C-alpha positions as a printed NumPy array, in Angstrom:
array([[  2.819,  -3.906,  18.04 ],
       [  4.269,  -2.591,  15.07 ],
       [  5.64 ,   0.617,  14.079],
       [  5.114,   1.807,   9.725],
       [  7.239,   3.669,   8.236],
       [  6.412,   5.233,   4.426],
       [  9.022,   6.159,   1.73 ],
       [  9.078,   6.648,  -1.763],
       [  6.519,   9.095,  -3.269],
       [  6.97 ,  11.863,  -4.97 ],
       [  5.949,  14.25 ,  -8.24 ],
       [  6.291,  12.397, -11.775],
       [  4.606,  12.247, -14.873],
       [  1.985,  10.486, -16.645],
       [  3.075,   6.621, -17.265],
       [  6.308,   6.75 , -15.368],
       [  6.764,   4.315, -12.472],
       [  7.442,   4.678,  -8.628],
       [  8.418,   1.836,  -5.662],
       [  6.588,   3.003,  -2.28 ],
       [  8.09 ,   1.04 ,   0.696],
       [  6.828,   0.67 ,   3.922],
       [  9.688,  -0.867,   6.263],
       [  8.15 ,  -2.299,  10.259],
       [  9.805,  -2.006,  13.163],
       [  8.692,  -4.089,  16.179],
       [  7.926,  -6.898,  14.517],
       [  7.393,  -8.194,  11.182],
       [  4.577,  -8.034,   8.457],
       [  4.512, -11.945,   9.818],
       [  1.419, -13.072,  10.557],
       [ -0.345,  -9.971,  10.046],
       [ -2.4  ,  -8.765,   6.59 ],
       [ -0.85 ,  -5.75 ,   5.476],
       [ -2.109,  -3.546,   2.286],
       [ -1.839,   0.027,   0.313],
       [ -4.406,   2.542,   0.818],
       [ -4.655,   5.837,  -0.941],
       [ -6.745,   9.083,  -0.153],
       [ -7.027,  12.236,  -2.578],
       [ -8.103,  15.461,  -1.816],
       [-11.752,  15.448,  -0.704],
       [-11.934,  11.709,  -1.036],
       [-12.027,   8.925,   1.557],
       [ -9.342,   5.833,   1.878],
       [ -9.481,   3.951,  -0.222],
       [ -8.136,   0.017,  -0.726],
       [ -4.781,   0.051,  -3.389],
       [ -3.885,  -4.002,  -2.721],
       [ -3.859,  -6.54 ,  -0.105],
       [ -1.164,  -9.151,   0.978],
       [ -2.892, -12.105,   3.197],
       [ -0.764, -13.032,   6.409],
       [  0.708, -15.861,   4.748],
       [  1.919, -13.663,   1.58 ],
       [  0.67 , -15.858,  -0.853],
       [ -2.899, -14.484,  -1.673],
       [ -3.007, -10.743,  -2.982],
       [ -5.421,  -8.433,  -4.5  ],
       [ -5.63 ,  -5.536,  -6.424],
       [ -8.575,  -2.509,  -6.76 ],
       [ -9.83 ,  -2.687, -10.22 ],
       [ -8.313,   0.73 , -10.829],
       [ -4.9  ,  -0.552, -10.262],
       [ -4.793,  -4.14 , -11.839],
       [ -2.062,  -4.949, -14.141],
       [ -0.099,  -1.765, -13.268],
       [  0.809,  -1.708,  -9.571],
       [  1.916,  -4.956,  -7.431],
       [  2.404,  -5.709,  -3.675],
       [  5.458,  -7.545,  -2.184],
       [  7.503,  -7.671,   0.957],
       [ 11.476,  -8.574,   1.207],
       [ 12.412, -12.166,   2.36 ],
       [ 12.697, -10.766,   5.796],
       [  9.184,  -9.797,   5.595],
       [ 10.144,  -6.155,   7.364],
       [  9.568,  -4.115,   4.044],
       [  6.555,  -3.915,   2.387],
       [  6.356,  -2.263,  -1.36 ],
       [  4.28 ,  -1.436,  -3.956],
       [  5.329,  -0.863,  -7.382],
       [  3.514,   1.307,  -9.592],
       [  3.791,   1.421, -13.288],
       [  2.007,   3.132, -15.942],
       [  1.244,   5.97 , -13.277],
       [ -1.743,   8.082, -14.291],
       [ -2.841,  11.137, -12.524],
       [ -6.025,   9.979, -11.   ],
       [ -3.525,   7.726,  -8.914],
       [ -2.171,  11.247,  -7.413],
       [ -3.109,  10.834,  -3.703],
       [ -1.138,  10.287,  -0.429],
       [ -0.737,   6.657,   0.199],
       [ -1.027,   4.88 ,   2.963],
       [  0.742,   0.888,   4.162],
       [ -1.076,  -1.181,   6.74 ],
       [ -1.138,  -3.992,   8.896],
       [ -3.183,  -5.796,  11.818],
       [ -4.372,  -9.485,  12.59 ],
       [ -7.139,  -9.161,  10.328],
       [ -8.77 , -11.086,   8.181],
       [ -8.131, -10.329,   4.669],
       [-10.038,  -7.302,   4.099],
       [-10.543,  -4.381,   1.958],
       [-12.101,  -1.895,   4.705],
       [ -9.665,   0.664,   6.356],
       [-11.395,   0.38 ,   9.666],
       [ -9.954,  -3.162,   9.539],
       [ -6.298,  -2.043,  10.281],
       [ -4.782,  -1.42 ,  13.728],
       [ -1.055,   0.046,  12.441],
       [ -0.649,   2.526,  10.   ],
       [  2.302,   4.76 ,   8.629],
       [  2.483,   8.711,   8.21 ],
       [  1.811,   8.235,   4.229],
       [  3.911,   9.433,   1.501],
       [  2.175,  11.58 ,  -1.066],
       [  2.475,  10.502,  -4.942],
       [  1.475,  13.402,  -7.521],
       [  1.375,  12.536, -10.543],
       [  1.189,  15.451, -13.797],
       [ -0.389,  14.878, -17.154]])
């Protein structure tokens, strides 16, 4: 089992950048598929970006693309995501995950989850 721990959100503006992290303790992101969700106000979780348990397949909502990318450390007990080119509909509370899943987009598909860290971001 594997606890997940959030850091790294916080208020900024309109094209500025952030680095969430998401360190495990327990064990490793190893051999699990791990990911970034996000939920707004009113809205439902939603998929950010996927790592596959090996680390070397990723994807990316449409939404995000080209601005935000997953990685973990060498030791493979930190997740991130960097975001760049922040916009405000990417203000939500965001969310890392991990289970022995197959690599999937669906919440429901996740057994370990962190608190979240809410990113706001102003216009």
């Amino acid at each position: 089992q594997v606890q997940l721990a959030e850091s790294g959100g916080g208020l900024v503006q309109a094209g500025d950048a952030l680095r969430l992290s998401c360190a495990a303790s327990g064990r490793t992101f190893s051999g699990y598929s791990s990911g970034w969700f996000r939920q707004a106000p009113g809205e439902g979780r939603e998929f950010v970006a996927l790592m596959s348990r090996s680390g070397l397949t990723t994807s990316y909502a449409d939404s995000v693309k080209g601005r935000f990318t997953i990685s973990t450390n060498n030791a493979k007990n930190t997740l991130y995501l960097q975001m760049n080119s922040l916009k405000p509909e990417d203000t939500a509370v965001y969310y890392c995950a991990a289970g022995p899943t197959i690599f999937s987009i669906a919440p429901q598909e996740y057994a370990y989850w962190g608190q979240g860290t809410q990113v706001t971001v102003s216009s």
